[in-house]
Short mmCIF file of C-alpha atoms and ligand atoms in Angstrom, two decimals:
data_model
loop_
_atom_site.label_atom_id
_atom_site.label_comp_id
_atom_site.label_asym_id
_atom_site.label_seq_id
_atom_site.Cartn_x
_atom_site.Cartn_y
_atom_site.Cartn_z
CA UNK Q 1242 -15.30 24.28 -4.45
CA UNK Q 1243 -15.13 20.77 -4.51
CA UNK Q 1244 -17.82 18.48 -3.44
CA UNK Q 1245 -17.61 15.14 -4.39
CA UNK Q 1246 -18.09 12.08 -2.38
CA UNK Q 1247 -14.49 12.27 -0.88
CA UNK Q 1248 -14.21 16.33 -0.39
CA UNK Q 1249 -13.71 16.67 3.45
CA UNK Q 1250 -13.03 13.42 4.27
CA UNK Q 1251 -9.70 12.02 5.94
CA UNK Q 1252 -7.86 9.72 3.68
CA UNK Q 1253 -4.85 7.78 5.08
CA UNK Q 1254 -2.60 6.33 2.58
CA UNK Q 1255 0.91 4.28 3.12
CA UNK Q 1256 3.02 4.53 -0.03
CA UNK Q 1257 6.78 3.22 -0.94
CA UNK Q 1258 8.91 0.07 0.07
CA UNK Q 1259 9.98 -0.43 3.70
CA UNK Q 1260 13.52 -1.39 4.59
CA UNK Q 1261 14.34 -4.23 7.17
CA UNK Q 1262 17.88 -3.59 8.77
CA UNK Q 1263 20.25 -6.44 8.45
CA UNK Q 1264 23.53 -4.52 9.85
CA UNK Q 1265 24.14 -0.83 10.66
CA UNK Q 1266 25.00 -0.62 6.53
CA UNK Q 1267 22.46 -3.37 4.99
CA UNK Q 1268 19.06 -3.75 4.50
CA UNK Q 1269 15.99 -6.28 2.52
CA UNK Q 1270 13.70 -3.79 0.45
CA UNK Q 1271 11.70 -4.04 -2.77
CA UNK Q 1272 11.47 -1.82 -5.66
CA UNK Q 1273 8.70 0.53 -5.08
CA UNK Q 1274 9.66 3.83 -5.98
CA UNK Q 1275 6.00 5.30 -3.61
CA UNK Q 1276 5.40 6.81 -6.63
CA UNK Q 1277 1.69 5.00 -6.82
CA UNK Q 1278 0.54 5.91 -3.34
CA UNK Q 1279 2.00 9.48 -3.84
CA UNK Q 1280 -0.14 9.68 -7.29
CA UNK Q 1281 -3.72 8.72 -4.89
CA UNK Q 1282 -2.16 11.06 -2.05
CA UNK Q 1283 -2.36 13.91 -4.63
CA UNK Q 1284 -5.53 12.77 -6.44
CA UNK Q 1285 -6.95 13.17 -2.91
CA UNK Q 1286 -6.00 15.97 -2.10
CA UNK Q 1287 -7.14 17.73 -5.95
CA UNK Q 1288 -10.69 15.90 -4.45
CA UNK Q 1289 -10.92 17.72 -1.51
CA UNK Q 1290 -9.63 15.20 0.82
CA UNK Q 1291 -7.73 15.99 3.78
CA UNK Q 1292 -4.45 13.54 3.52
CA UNK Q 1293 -2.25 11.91 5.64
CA UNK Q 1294 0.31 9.93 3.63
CA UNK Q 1295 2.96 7.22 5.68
CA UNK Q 1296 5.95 6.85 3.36
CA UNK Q 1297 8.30 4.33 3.27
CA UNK Q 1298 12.10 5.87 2.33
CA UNK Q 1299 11.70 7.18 -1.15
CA UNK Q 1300 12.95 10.08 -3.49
CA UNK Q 1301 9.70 12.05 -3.62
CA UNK Q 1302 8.08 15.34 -2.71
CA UNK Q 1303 4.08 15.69 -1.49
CA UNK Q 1304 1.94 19.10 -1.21
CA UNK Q 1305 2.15 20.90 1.93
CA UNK Q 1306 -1.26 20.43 2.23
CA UNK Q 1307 -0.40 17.05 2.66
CA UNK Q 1308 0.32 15.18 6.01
CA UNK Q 1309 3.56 13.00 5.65
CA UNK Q 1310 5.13 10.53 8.18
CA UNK Q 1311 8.10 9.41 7.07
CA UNK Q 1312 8.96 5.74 8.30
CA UNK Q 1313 11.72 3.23 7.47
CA UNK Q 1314 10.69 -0.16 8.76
CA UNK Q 1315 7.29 -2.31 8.54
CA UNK Q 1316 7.16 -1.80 12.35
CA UNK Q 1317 7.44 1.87 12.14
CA UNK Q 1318 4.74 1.89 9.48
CA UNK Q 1319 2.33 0.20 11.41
CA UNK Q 1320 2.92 2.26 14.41
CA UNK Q 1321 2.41 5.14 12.33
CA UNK Q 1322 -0.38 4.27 10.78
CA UNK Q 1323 -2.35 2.94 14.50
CA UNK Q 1324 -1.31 6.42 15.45
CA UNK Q 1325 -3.42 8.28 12.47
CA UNK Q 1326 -6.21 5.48 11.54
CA UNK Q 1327 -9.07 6.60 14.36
CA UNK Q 1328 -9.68 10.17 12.03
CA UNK Q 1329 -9.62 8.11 8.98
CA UNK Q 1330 -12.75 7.45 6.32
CA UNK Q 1331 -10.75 5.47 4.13
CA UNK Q 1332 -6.97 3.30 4.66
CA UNK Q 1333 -5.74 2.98 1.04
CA UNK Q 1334 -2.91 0.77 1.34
CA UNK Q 1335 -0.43 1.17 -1.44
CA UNK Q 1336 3.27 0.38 0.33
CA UNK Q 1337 4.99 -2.64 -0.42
CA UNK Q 1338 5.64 -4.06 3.00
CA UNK Q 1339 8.32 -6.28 3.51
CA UNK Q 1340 6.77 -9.40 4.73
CA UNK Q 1341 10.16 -10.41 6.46
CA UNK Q 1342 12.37 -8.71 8.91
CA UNK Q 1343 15.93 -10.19 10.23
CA UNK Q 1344 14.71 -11.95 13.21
CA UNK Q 1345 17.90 -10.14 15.04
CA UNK Q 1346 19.61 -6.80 13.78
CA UNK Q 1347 23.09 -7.10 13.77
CA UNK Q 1348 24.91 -4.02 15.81
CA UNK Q 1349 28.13 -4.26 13.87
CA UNK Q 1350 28.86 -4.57 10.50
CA UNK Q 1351 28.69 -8.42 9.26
CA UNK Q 1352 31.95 -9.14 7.68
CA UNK Q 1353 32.73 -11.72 5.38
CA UNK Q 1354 34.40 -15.03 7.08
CA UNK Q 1355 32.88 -17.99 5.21
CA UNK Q 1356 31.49 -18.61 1.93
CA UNK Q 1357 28.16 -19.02 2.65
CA UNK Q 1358 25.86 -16.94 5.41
CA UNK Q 1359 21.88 -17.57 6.37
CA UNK Q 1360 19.96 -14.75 7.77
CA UNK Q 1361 16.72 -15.64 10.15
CA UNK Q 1362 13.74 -13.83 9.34
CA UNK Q 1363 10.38 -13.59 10.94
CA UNK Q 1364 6.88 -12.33 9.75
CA UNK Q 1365 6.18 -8.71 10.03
CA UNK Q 1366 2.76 -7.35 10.83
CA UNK Q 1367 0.22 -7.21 8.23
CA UNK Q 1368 -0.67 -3.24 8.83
CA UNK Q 1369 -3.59 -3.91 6.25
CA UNK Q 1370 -4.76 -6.61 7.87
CA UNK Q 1371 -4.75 -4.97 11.09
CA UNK Q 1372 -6.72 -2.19 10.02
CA UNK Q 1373 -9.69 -4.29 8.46
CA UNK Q 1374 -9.93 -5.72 12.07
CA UNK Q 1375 -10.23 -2.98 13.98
CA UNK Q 1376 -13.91 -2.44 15.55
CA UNK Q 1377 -14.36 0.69 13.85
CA UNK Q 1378 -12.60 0.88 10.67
CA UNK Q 1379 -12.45 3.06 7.71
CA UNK Q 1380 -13.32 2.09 4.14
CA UNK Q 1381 -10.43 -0.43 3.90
CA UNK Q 1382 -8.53 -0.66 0.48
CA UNK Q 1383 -6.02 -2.97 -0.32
CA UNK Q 1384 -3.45 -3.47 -3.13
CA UNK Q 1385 -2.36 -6.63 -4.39
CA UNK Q 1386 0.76 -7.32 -6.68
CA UNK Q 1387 0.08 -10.31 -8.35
CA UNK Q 1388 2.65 -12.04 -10.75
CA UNK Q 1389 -0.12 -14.36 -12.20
CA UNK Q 1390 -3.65 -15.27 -11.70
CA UNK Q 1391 -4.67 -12.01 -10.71
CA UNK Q 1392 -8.38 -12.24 -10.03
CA UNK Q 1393 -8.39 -15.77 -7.96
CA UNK Q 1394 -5.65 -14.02 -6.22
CA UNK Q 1395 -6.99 -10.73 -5.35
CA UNK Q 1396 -10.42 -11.81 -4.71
CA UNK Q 1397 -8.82 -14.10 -2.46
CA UNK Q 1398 -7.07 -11.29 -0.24
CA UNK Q 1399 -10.73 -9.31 -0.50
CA UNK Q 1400 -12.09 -12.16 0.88
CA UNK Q 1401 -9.77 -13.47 3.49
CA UNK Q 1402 -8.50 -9.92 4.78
CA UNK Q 1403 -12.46 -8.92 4.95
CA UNK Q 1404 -11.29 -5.90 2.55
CA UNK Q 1405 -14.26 -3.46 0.94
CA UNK Q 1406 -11.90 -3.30 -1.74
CA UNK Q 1407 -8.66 -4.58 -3.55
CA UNK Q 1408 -6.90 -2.95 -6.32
CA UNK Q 1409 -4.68 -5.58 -8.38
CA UNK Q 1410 -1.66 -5.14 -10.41
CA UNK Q 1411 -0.18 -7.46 -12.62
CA UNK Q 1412 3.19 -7.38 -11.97
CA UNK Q 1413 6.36 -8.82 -13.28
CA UNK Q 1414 5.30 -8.36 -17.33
CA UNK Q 1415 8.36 -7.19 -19.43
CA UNK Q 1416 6.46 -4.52 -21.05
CA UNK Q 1417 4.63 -3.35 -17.72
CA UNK Q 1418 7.05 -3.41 -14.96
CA UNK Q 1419 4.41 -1.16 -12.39
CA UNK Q 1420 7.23 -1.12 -9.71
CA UNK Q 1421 9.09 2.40 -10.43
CA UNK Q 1422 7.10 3.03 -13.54
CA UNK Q 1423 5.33 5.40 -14.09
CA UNK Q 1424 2.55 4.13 -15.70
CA UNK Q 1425 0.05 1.43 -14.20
CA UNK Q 1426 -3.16 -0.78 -14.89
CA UNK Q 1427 -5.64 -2.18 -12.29
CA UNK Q 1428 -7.91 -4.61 -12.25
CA UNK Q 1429 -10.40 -3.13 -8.66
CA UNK Q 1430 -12.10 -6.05 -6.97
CA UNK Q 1431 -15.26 -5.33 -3.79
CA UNK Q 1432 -18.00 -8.08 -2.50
CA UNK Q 1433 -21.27 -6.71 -3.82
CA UNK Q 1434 -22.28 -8.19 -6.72
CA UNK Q 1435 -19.19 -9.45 -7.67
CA UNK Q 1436 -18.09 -5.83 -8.47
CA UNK Q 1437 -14.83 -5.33 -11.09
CA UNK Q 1438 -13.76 -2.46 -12.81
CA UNK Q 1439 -10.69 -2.73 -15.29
CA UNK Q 1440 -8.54 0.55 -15.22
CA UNK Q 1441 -6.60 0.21 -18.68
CA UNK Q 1442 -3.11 1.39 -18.43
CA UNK Q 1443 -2.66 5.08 -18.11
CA UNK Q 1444 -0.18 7.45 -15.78
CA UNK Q 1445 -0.33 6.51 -12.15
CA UNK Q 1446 -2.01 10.29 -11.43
CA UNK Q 1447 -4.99 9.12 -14.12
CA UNK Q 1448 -5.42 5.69 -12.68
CA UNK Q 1449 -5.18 7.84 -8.91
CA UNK Q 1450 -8.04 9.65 -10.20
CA UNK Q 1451 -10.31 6.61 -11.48
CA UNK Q 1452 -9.70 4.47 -8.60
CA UNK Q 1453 -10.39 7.44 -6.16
CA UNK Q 1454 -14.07 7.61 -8.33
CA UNK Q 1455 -14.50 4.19 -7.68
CA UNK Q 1456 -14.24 4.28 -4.09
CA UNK Q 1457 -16.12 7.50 -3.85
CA UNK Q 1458 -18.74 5.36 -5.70
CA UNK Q 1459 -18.45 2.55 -3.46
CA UNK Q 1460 -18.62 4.37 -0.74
CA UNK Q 1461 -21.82 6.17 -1.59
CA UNK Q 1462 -23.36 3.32 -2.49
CA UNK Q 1463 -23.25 1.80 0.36
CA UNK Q 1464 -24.67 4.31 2.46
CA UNK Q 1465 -27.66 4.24 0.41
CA UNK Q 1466 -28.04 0.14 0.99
O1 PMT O 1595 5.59 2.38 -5.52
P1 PMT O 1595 5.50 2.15 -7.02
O2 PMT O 1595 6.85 2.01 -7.65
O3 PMT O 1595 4.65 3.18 -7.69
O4 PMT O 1595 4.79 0.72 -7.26
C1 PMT O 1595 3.44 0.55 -6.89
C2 PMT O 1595 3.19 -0.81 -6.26
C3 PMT O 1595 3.45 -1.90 -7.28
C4 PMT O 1595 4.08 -1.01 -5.03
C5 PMT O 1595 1.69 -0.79 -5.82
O5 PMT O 1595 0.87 -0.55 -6.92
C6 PMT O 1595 1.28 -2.10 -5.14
O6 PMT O 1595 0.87 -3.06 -5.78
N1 PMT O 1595 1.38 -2.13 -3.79
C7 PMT O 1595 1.15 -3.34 -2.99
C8 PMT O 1595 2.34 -4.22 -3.14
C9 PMT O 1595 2.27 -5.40 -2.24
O7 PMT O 1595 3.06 -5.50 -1.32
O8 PMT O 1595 1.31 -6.28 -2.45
P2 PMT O 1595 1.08 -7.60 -1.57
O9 PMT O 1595 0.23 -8.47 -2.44
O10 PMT O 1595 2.37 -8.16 -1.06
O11 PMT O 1595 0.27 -7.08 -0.31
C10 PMT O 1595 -1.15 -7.01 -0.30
C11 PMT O 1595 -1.64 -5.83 0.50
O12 PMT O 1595 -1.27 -5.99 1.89
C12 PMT O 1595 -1.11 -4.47 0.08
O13 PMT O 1595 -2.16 -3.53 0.22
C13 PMT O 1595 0.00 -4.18 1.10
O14 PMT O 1595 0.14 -2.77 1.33
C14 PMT O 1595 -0.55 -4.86 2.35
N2 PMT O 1595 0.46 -5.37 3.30
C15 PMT O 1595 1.28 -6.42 2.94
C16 PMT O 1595 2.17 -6.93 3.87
C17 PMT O 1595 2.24 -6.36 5.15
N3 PMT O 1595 3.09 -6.82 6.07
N4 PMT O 1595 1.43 -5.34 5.49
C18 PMT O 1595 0.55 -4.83 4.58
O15 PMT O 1595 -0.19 -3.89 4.89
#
């Protein structure tokens, strides 16, 4: 049996890219491949977690143990998630949200009648950010891809999001791409004391392990404060 700090607690997790229509046949996406948040969904579960996982579209299978909502859009994912966060302990959120969506969705196909076309695009919701404000939140975990300055950065989002953690990758390295890869490094940020822990680069399912023992850690910790 398994009885660490997270066996039997409800971990919510969003994983993958989300797509923002542009016409019936377009869309704006990233290049998350989910397979990071899938890694932690299945670390989870290995710790005894119950887990719900909200998936953006991507080309991957979870345990049937495993509680998926598939979603398309940013707006679907934070609907999803609202619907799921009251059971949850912990929110880890992995997905890559698109920060943008086409401020109208075109019902037709857009066809091509001058050389140059702008698209209009407004904020979408920050589902993390909503989450660390509810009343009664979980253990709130954020990811952060940073391209450079990685600490200032993710300490930043700790601080401003009111986060209990943050998990930063450096992304955009030639020799560590961490979008579709299938390995990853992270540098995990929380308030007390400062607290950092470097995860050197492994498999995502060994750095879904260590980061999952941090937060256990964490999360024990402060219940004993
Ligand atoms: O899926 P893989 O191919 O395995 O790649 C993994 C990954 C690189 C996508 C993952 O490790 C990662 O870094 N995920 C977060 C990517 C990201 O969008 O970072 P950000 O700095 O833009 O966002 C910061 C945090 O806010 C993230 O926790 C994000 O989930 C969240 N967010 C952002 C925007 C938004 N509208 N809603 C959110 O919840």
């Amino acid at each position: 049996a398994n009885n660490g700090p997270l066996a039997g607690k409800q971990l919510l997790i969003t994983a993958g890219p989300t797509r923002e229509a542009i016409d019936p046949v377009r869309y704006i996406s990233n290049h998350s491949s989910g397979k990071m948040g899938f890694a932690l969904a299945e670390a989870a579960r290995l710790a005894g977690a119950m887990v719900t996982l909200v998936a953006g579209p991507v080309a991957l299978q979870a345990h049937s143990d495993i509680k998926r909502i598939d979603v398309v859009s940013a707006e679907q994912m934070l609907k999803a998630v609202m619907s799921q966060v009251d059971k949850a302990d912990v929110f880890i959120s992995v997905a890559a949200v698109s920060d943008y969506r086409l401020t109208e969705v075109m019902d037709q196909k857009i066809k091509k009648n001058s050389t140059e076309m702008t698209l209009t695009l407004v904020r979408n919701p920050d589902i993390l950010k909503s989450v660390a404000d509810l009343p009664n939140r979980p253990f709130v975990v954020g990811f952060a891809a940073e391209t450079e300055n990685v600490e200032v950065h993710a300490r930043g989002k700790l601080e401003k999001k009111a986060l209990d953690m943050i998990a930063a990758n450096h992304v955009g390295q030639a020799d560590n791409p961490v979008f579709s890869s299938d390995t990853n490094a992270l540098d995990v940020y929380w308030p007390a004391d400062n607290g950092h822990e470097h995860i050197p680069s492994a498999t995502k399912q060994s750095v879904a392990h260590s980061l999952l023992d941090i937060i256990g850690q964490q999360m024990s910790a402060r219940k004993t404060t």
